[in-house]
Tab-separated table of C-alpha atoms in Angstrom:
chain	number	residue	atom	x	y	z
A	1	MET	CA	169.106	118.049	52.800
A	2	GLU	CA	168.103	118.930	56.358
A	3	GLN	CA	165.157	121.325	56.545
A	4	TYR	CA	165.921	124.414	58.588
A	5	SER	CA	163.111	126.303	60.330
A	6	LEU	CA	162.124	127.963	63.598
A	7	LYS	CA	162.239	124.578	65.325
A	8	ASN	CA	165.523	123.719	63.649
A	9	PRO	CA	167.369	127.012	62.978
A	10	PHE	CA	170.398	127.141	60.707
A	11	PRO	CA	173.735	128.075	62.318
A	12	ALA	CA	174.611	130.814	59.834
A	13	THR	CA	178.149	132.149	59.708
A	14	VAL	CA	178.394	135.898	60.183
A	15	ALA	CA	180.038	137.330	57.070
A	16	GLY	CA	180.229	140.904	58.323
A	17	VAL	CA	178.940	143.529	60.724
A	18	HIS	CA	179.230	147.226	59.895
A	19	PRO	CA	177.414	150.449	60.792
A	20	VAL	CA	175.093	152.179	58.351
A	21	THR	CA	174.829	155.251	60.585
A	22	LYS	CA	177.804	157.362	61.637
A	23	PRO	CA	179.400	157.697	65.098
A	24	GLY	CA	177.293	159.862	67.377
A	25	SER	CA	173.992	158.769	65.869
A	26	VAL	CA	171.128	158.466	68.333
A	27	LYS	CA	169.671	155.868	65.953
A	28	GLU	CA	172.692	153.532	65.828
A	29	THR	CA	171.965	151.097	63.005
A	30	ASN	CA	174.046	148.185	61.760
A	31	GLN	CA	174.082	145.889	58.766
A	32	ILE	CA	174.723	142.239	59.582
A	33	ASP	CA	175.507	139.843	56.736
A	34	PHE	CA	175.024	136.087	57.092
A	35	SER	CA	176.144	133.267	54.847
A	36	LEU	CA	173.382	130.811	53.961
A	37	GLU	CA	175.737	128.462	52.122
A	38	GLY	CA	174.778	124.842	52.691
A	39	SER	CA	171.450	125.679	54.327
A	40	GLY	CA	169.085	125.237	51.408
A	41	LEU	CA	167.291	128.332	52.717
A	42	GLU	CA	165.778	130.605	50.090
A	43	TYR	CA	164.067	133.957	50.400
A	44	THR	CA	162.382	136.650	48.358
A	45	ALA	CA	162.696	140.418	48.724
A	46	GLY	CA	160.139	141.345	51.387
A	47	ASP	CA	160.631	138.219	53.504
A	48	VAL	CA	161.770	138.134	57.126
A	49	LEU	CA	164.767	136.533	58.817
A	50	GLY	CA	164.228	135.105	62.280
A	51	VAL	CA	167.189	135.343	64.666
A	52	LEU	CA	167.474	133.353	67.883
A	53	PRO	CA	169.513	135.696	70.081
A	54	LEU	CA	171.707	135.031	73.081
A	55	ASN	CA	171.234	136.859	76.359
A	56	ASP	CA	174.056	139.066	77.561
A	57	PRO	CA	176.405	136.792	79.572
A	58	ALA	CA	177.159	139.682	81.943
A	59	LEU	CA	173.456	139.994	82.791
A	60	VAL	CA	173.211	136.227	83.276
A	61	ASP	CA	176.217	136.196	85.604
A	62	ALA	CA	174.846	139.076	87.661
A	63	LEU	CA	171.452	137.394	87.987
A	64	VAL	CA	172.866	133.993	88.960
A	65	SER	CA	175.187	135.602	91.501
A	66	ARG	CA	172.434	137.725	93.046
A	67	LEU	CA	170.192	134.646	93.420
A	68	GLY	CA	173.055	132.650	94.937
A	69	LEU	CA	172.688	129.805	92.442
A	70	ASP	CA	175.344	127.472	91.041
A	71	PRO	CA	175.975	128.410	87.385
A	72	GLN	CA	177.118	124.845	86.657
A	73	GLU	CA	174.055	123.108	88.090
A	74	THR	CA	172.345	121.056	85.374
A	75	VAL	CA	168.864	122.201	84.344
A	76	ALA	CA	166.351	121.262	81.681
A	77	LEU	CA	166.191	123.134	78.375
A	78	PRO	CA	162.812	123.876	76.731
A	79	GLY	CA	163.329	121.134	74.150
A	80	GLY	CA	163.977	118.412	76.726
A	81	ALA	CA	167.791	118.373	76.710
A	82	VAL	CA	169.856	119.526	79.677
A	83	ALA	CA	172.635	122.098	80.152
A	84	PRO	CA	174.419	123.989	82.907
A	85	LEU	CA	172.332	126.837	84.329
A	86	ARG	CA	174.551	129.565	82.877
A	87	GLU	CA	174.423	128.110	79.367
A	88	ALA	CA	170.659	127.611	79.622
A	89	LEU	CA	170.112	131.229	80.637
A	90	VAL	CA	172.345	132.575	77.870
A	91	THR	CA	170.840	130.466	75.095
A	92	ALA	CA	167.295	129.432	75.911
A	93	TYR	CA	165.359	131.393	78.543
A	94	ASP	CA	163.812	134.856	78.719
A	95	ILE	CA	165.292	136.842	81.614
A	96	THR	CA	164.562	140.368	80.368
A	97	THR	CA	160.772	140.603	80.296
A	98	ILE	CA	158.401	140.392	83.235
A	99	LYS	CA	155.063	138.797	82.356
A	100	LYS	CA	152.237	137.792	84.661
A	101	GLY	CA	153.010	134.066	84.432
A	102	THR	CA	156.687	134.555	85.239
A	103	LEU	CA	155.898	136.961	88.056
A	104	SER	CA	153.310	134.611	89.583
A	105	LYS	CA	155.774	131.709	89.646
A	106	TRP	CA	158.528	133.936	90.990
A	107	ASN	CA	156.231	135.243	93.736
A	108	ALA	CA	155.238	131.735	94.770
A	109	VAL	CA	158.784	131.693	96.176
A	110	ALA	CA	159.270	135.405	96.962
A	111	LYS	CA	155.880	135.820	98.703
A	112	SER	CA	156.115	139.576	98.160
A	113	PRO	CA	153.071	141.741	98.993
A	114	LYS	CA	154.486	144.327	96.575
A	115	LEU	CA	154.368	141.803	93.716
A	116	ASP	CA	150.909	140.583	94.750
A	117	ALA	CA	149.527	144.014	93.884
A	118	PHE	CA	151.053	143.947	90.392
A	119	ILE	CA	149.915	140.405	89.667
A	120	GLU	CA	146.328	141.316	90.483
A	121	ASP	CA	146.192	144.514	88.392
A	122	ALA	CA	147.074	144.316	84.687
A	123	GLU	CA	147.603	148.068	84.304
A	124	LEU	CA	149.873	148.272	87.347
A	125	LEU	CA	151.805	145.269	86.082
A	126	ARG	CA	152.275	146.861	82.658
A	127	ASP	CA	153.726	150.008	84.226
A	128	PHE	CA	155.898	148.062	86.659
A	129	ALA	CA	157.257	145.657	84.040
A	130	HIS	CA	158.214	148.366	81.553
A	131	GLY	CA	162.003	148.543	81.432
A	132	ARG	CA	162.490	145.973	84.186
A	133	ASP	CA	164.155	142.568	84.013
A	134	LEU	CA	164.615	139.688	86.460
A	135	LEU	CA	167.797	141.186	87.871
A	136	ASP	CA	165.685	144.117	89.052
A	137	LEU	CA	163.458	141.684	90.943
A	138	ALA	CA	166.473	139.907	92.422
A	139	GLU	CA	168.139	143.146	93.534
A	140	ASP	CA	165.091	144.619	95.286
A	141	PRO	CA	164.817	143.396	98.898
A	142	GLU	CA	161.018	143.639	98.605
A	143	THR	CA	160.828	141.369	95.552
A	144	THR	CA	163.828	139.033	95.647
A	145	ALA	CA	163.339	135.271	95.958
A	146	ALA	CA	165.343	132.491	97.610
A	147	PHE	CA	165.157	129.579	95.167
A	148	GLU	CA	166.058	126.144	96.511
A	149	SER	CA	167.676	125.110	93.235
A	150	ALA	CA	168.491	126.247	89.733
A	151	SER	CA	165.728	123.973	88.455
A	152	GLN	CA	163.148	125.703	90.646
A	153	PHE	CA	164.259	129.062	89.235
A	154	ILE	CA	164.180	127.799	85.625
A	155	GLY	CA	160.586	126.710	86.235
A	156	CYS	CA	159.586	130.399	86.437
A	157	LEU	CA	160.931	131.291	83.004
A	158	GLY	CA	159.551	131.390	79.499
A	159	LYS	CA	161.481	130.555	76.350
A	160	LEU	CA	163.788	133.081	74.743
A	161	ALA	CA	161.797	134.083	71.671
A	162	PRO	CA	163.240	134.660	68.207
A	163	ARG	CA	163.322	138.182	66.837
A	164	LEU	CA	162.035	138.809	63.325
A	165	TYR	CA	163.724	141.314	61.018
A	166	SER	CA	162.856	142.452	57.516
A	167	ILE	CA	165.565	141.267	55.146
A	168	ALA	CA	167.673	144.117	53.777
A	169	SER	CA	169.027	142.415	50.667
A	170	SER	CA	167.854	140.899	47.419
A	171	PRO	CA	168.587	137.165	47.088
A	172	ASP	CA	170.082	137.859	43.656
A	173	SER	CA	172.390	140.673	44.802
A	174	VAL	CA	174.790	138.418	46.751
A	175	PRO	CA	173.731	134.791	46.172
A	176	GLY	CA	174.058	132.604	49.250
A	177	GLN	CA	174.000	135.562	51.606
A	178	VAL	CA	171.352	137.531	53.494
A	179	SER	CA	171.607	140.947	55.149
A	180	LEU	CA	169.772	142.612	58.009
A	181	CYS	CA	169.597	146.298	58.935
A	182	VAL	CA	169.040	146.518	62.696
A	183	GLY	CA	168.687	149.519	64.962
A	184	ALA	CA	170.424	148.977	68.298
A	185	VAL	CA	167.976	149.549	71.161
A	186	ARG	CA	169.666	151.141	74.189
A	187	TYR	CA	168.118	152.997	77.118
A	188	THR	CA	168.328	153.648	80.833
A	189	PRO	CA	164.964	153.193	82.619
A	190	LYS	CA	163.594	155.697	85.089
A	191	HIS	CA	163.790	153.319	88.043
A	192	SER	CA	167.494	152.437	87.673
A	193	ASP	CA	170.812	153.782	86.452
A	194	ARG	CA	171.768	150.394	84.975
A	195	PRO	CA	171.820	150.694	81.144
A	196	ARG	CA	169.560	148.315	79.218
A	197	GLY	CA	169.445	147.118	75.637
A	198	GLY	CA	167.315	145.162	73.229
A	199	VAL	CA	168.189	141.483	73.615
A	200	CYS	CA	168.793	140.781	69.943
A	201	SER	CA	169.762	144.211	68.651
A	202	THR	CA	172.634	144.575	71.141
A	203	TYR	CA	173.616	140.926	70.664
A	204	LEU	CA	174.080	141.671	66.964
A	205	ALA	CA	175.650	145.098	67.521
A	206	ASP	CA	178.031	144.340	70.393
A	207	ARG	CA	178.841	140.657	70.631
A	208	VAL	CA	178.522	139.088	67.184
A	209	LYS	CA	181.713	139.059	65.116
A	210	PRO	CA	182.571	137.773	61.613
A	211	GLY	CA	182.985	134.011	61.727
A	212	ASP	CA	180.530	133.553	64.601
A	213	LYS	CA	177.519	131.280	64.206
A	214	VAL	CA	174.035	132.739	64.679
A	215	ARG	CA	170.850	130.653	64.633
A	216	VAL	CA	168.523	131.877	61.888
A	217	PHE	CA	165.518	130.846	59.822
A	218	VAL	CA	163.565	132.376	56.951
A	219	GLN	CA	159.934	133.369	57.439
A	220	PRO	CA	158.114	134.128	54.170
A	221	LYS	CA	155.990	137.272	54.081
A	222	PRO	CA	153.810	136.850	50.989
A	223	GLY	CA	151.802	139.976	51.825
A	224	PHE	CA	154.861	142.202	51.445
A	225	ARG	CA	156.167	141.518	47.964
A	226	LEU	CA	157.141	143.524	44.925
A	227	PRO	CA	154.338	143.732	42.340
A	228	ASP	CA	154.264	140.918	39.794
A	229	ASP	CA	154.424	143.441	36.947
A	230	PRO	CA	157.857	145.173	37.006
A	231	ALA	CA	156.313	148.164	35.217
A	232	THR	CA	154.150	148.926	38.274
A	233	PRO	CA	155.427	151.984	40.190
A	234	ILE	CA	156.046	151.691	43.916
A	235	VAL	CA	156.007	154.199	46.791
A	236	MET	CA	157.983	153.123	49.863
A	237	VAL	CA	157.824	154.710	53.332
A	238	GLY	CA	160.431	153.423	55.785
A	239	PRO	CA	162.008	155.656	58.450
A	240	GLY	CA	164.979	154.410	60.458
A	241	ALA	CA	165.581	150.665	60.232
A	242	GLY	CA	162.308	150.512	58.272
A	243	ILE	CA	164.554	151.091	55.272
A	244	ALA	CA	165.514	147.383	55.344
A	245	PRO	CA	162.982	145.757	52.987
A	246	PHE	CA	163.132	148.704	50.602
A	247	ARG	CA	166.862	148.226	50.102
A	248	ALA	CA	165.961	144.675	49.089
A	249	PHE	CA	163.269	146.061	46.786
A	250	TRP	CA	165.466	148.536	44.949
A	251	GLN	CA	168.269	145.982	44.598
A	252	GLN	CA	165.855	143.476	43.062
A	253	ARG	CA	164.207	146.048	40.786
A	254	MET	CA	167.613	147.094	39.438
A	255	LEU	CA	168.630	143.481	38.773
A	256	ASP	CA	165.286	142.852	37.070
A	257	LYS	CA	165.660	146.063	35.034
A	258	ALA	CA	162.149	146.969	36.186
A	259	GLU	CA	160.607	149.904	34.356
A	260	GLY	CA	158.232	151.003	37.121
A	261	GLY	CA	159.135	154.151	39.025
A	262	MET	CA	160.321	154.053	42.651
A	263	TRP	CA	159.762	156.745	45.272
A	264	PHE	CA	161.281	156.337	48.721
A	265	PHE	CA	160.308	158.353	51.817
A	266	PHE	CA	162.922	158.036	54.563
A	267	GLY	CA	163.283	159.690	57.949
A	268	ASN	CA	165.814	159.870	60.771
A	269	PRO	CA	166.954	162.544	63.255
A	270	HIS	CA	170.042	164.038	61.565
A	271	HIS	CA	171.341	164.005	58.002
A	272	ALA	CA	174.977	164.193	59.148
A	273	THR	CA	174.853	160.958	61.165
A	274	ASP	CA	171.717	159.071	60.131
A	275	ALA	CA	171.618	158.916	56.322
A	276	CYS	CA	171.440	155.131	55.930
A	277	TYR	CA	172.683	153.755	52.590
A	278	GLU	CA	173.099	157.284	51.255
A	279	ASP	CA	175.698	156.280	48.653
A	280	GLU	CA	173.413	153.589	47.208
A	281	ILE	CA	170.458	155.940	47.219
A	282	ASN	CA	172.359	158.825	45.603
A	283	GLU	CA	173.573	156.541	42.841
A	284	LEU	CA	170.001	155.531	42.046
A	285	VAL	CA	168.766	159.116	42.258
A	286	GLU	CA	171.505	160.385	39.936
A	287	ALA	CA	170.663	157.627	37.459
A	288	GLY	CA	167.024	158.702	37.499
A	289	GLN	CA	165.942	155.346	38.922
A	290	LEU	CA	164.696	156.519	42.323
A	291	ARG	CA	162.872	159.537	43.689
A	292	TYR	CA	164.022	160.238	47.247
A	293	SER	CA	162.322	162.330	49.953
A	294	ALA	CA	164.145	162.491	53.298
A	295	ALA	CA	162.831	163.959	56.555
A	296	TRP	CA	165.585	164.894	59.027
A	297	SER	CA	163.399	165.438	62.066
A	298	ARG	CA	165.942	167.258	64.287
A	299	ASP	CA	167.826	169.325	61.692
A	300	GLN	CA	165.567	172.360	62.118
A	301	ASP	CA	163.606	174.084	64.858
A	302	HIS	CA	160.388	172.214	64.070
A	303	LYS	CA	160.206	168.438	63.716
A	304	VAL	CA	159.698	167.042	60.228
A	305	TYR	CA	158.589	163.450	59.704
A	306	VAL	CA	157.811	161.313	56.663
A	307	GLN	CA	154.090	162.040	56.901
A	308	HIS	CA	154.842	165.767	56.573
A	309	LEU	CA	156.768	165.120	53.354
A	310	MET	CA	153.836	163.076	52.094
A	311	GLU	CA	151.501	165.997	52.734
A	312	GLN	CA	153.878	168.352	50.912
A	313	ASN	CA	153.852	165.990	47.914
A	314	ALA	CA	150.152	165.146	48.078
A	315	ALA	CA	149.310	165.930	44.446
A	316	GLU	CA	152.204	163.861	43.100
A	317	ILE	CA	151.472	160.918	45.403
A	318	TRP	CA	147.866	160.949	44.221
A	319	LYS	CA	149.059	160.801	40.607
A	320	TRP	CA	151.221	157.797	41.443
A	321	LEU	CA	148.326	156.051	43.199
A	322	ARG	CA	146.006	156.738	40.271
A	323	ALA	CA	148.678	155.253	37.998
A	324	GLY	CA	148.489	152.021	40.032
A	325	ALA	CA	151.488	152.510	42.319
A	326	VAL	CA	151.737	150.061	45.211
A	327	PHE	CA	152.152	151.917	48.521
A	328	TYR	CA	154.378	150.247	51.133
A	329	VAL	CA	155.009	151.123	54.787
A	330	CYS	CA	157.620	149.539	57.063
A	331	GLY	CA	158.454	150.419	60.655
A	332	ASP	CA	156.903	151.374	63.975
A	333	ALA	CA	153.255	150.332	64.150
A	334	MET	CA	152.250	152.390	67.176
A	335	ARG	CA	153.030	155.886	65.890
A	336	MET	CA	154.705	156.156	62.493
A	337	ALA	CA	152.467	153.745	60.604
A	338	LYS	CA	149.336	155.349	62.069
A	339	ASP	CA	150.538	158.835	61.146
A	340	VAL	CA	151.456	157.709	57.632
A	341	GLU	CA	148.051	156.103	57.159
A	342	ALA	CA	146.335	159.256	58.391
A	343	ALA	CA	148.352	161.301	55.878
A	344	LEU	CA	147.501	158.843	53.119
A	345	LEU	CA	143.793	159.049	53.936
A	346	ASN	CA	144.002	162.832	53.843
A	347	ILE	CA	145.698	162.706	50.431
A	348	ILE	CA	142.985	160.398	49.108
A	349	SER	CA	140.306	162.687	50.517
A	350	THR	CA	141.700	166.048	49.425
A	351	GLN	CA	143.322	165.122	46.123
A	352	GLY	CA	140.642	162.629	45.090
A	353	LYS	CA	137.828	164.853	46.328
A	354	HIS	CA	136.422	162.126	48.578
A	355	THR	CA	134.697	162.496	51.923
A	356	PRO	CA	136.685	161.101	54.883
A	357	GLU	CA	134.348	158.081	54.916
A	358	GLU	CA	134.882	157.513	51.192
A	359	ALA	CA	138.647	157.789	51.695
A	360	VAL	CA	138.512	154.997	54.262
A	361	GLY	CA	136.659	152.840	51.751
A	362	TYR	CA	139.127	153.759	49.010
A	363	LEU	CA	142.062	152.707	51.197
A	364	ALA	CA	140.299	149.467	52.120
A	365	ALA	CA	139.905	148.731	48.418
A	366	MET	CA	143.620	149.453	47.908
A	367	ARG	CA	144.405	147.012	50.698
A	368	ASP	CA	142.184	144.327	49.177
A	369	ALA	CA	143.845	144.855	45.796
A	370	LYS	CA	147.281	144.587	47.442
A	371	GLN	CA	148.006	148.174	46.453
A	372	TYR	CA	148.573	149.088	50.121
A	373	ARG	CA	150.973	146.830	52.023
A	374	LYS	CA	152.428	147.129	55.525
A	375	ASP	CA	155.272	145.489	57.399
A	376	VAL	CA	154.952	147.049	60.849
A	377	TYR	CA	155.981	146.026	64.342
């Protein structure tokens, strides 16, 4: 059987796309189910699915038109094959991020003093590139470029990178199928009134339909697994789409009839619109199989996040840790994961009567013993 991987992704059939948040949610989140039948691909709860997205055809058309290029002109693809320019831009090249290499090649044609300043200063470039794409460059008279051919333009571009998502299903729950739970990224940048979106998240939310083929591959994540002993308790912290791997965890634990306790800390803005998988969770809670702590950050005057719920439950969390519970975190690395770790260190310090320095050492020992595991991005 053919081996599918990043270099040779499997064209998975979309089995379904449905929302897991309600209309009006500011954290629009969708479940996308893929059939893996015939792929030979296998995964374990905690693994990651790579998705090779397609760029928005409307953005491609606008960019090609603004540059005055022929969408049917043949160009090279990254792998050595050839395709019409429009197809190449939809399927293979990055047109939504501005990096120094791309900008330098673009400016070799544009010869823009404005761009020279950004190329020479990394901090200025970072600020300029935030929220901008190549259409922004093409639309600005100070930064546009007159390419002689589609091939010259393609020479500026990097490859369209795969996006990696924590798998939101147990392989034993629906054999031959895999699910993702993806938050749709949408925003309007300060410099423009043209709405933007995450390349892959809006591809999956807006343009993928049941029956479509999407290129995928499995990436194992051995550092983010359920404990070998099913009697080991687990504490899971996953706000927003960070719920994904923990849905896989609780599905697998139920199928395995695991005896270890489960405690899930979840957070989102509003209970009314953002309670992902609430029916599944309530069923587990009512059966006494899951402890659930939810932080609805915007449902009261003051903001409440998962780390605040941890602090409120500090004594109980410490008991779970002392009983050998594995502590998992999934989600935003820049803010949430740091705040959760700070709360965890405080719990270790106050409840375990350790100095802050000793708490850091205690957490390091937990990490070494695989009692503290993170899947952050």
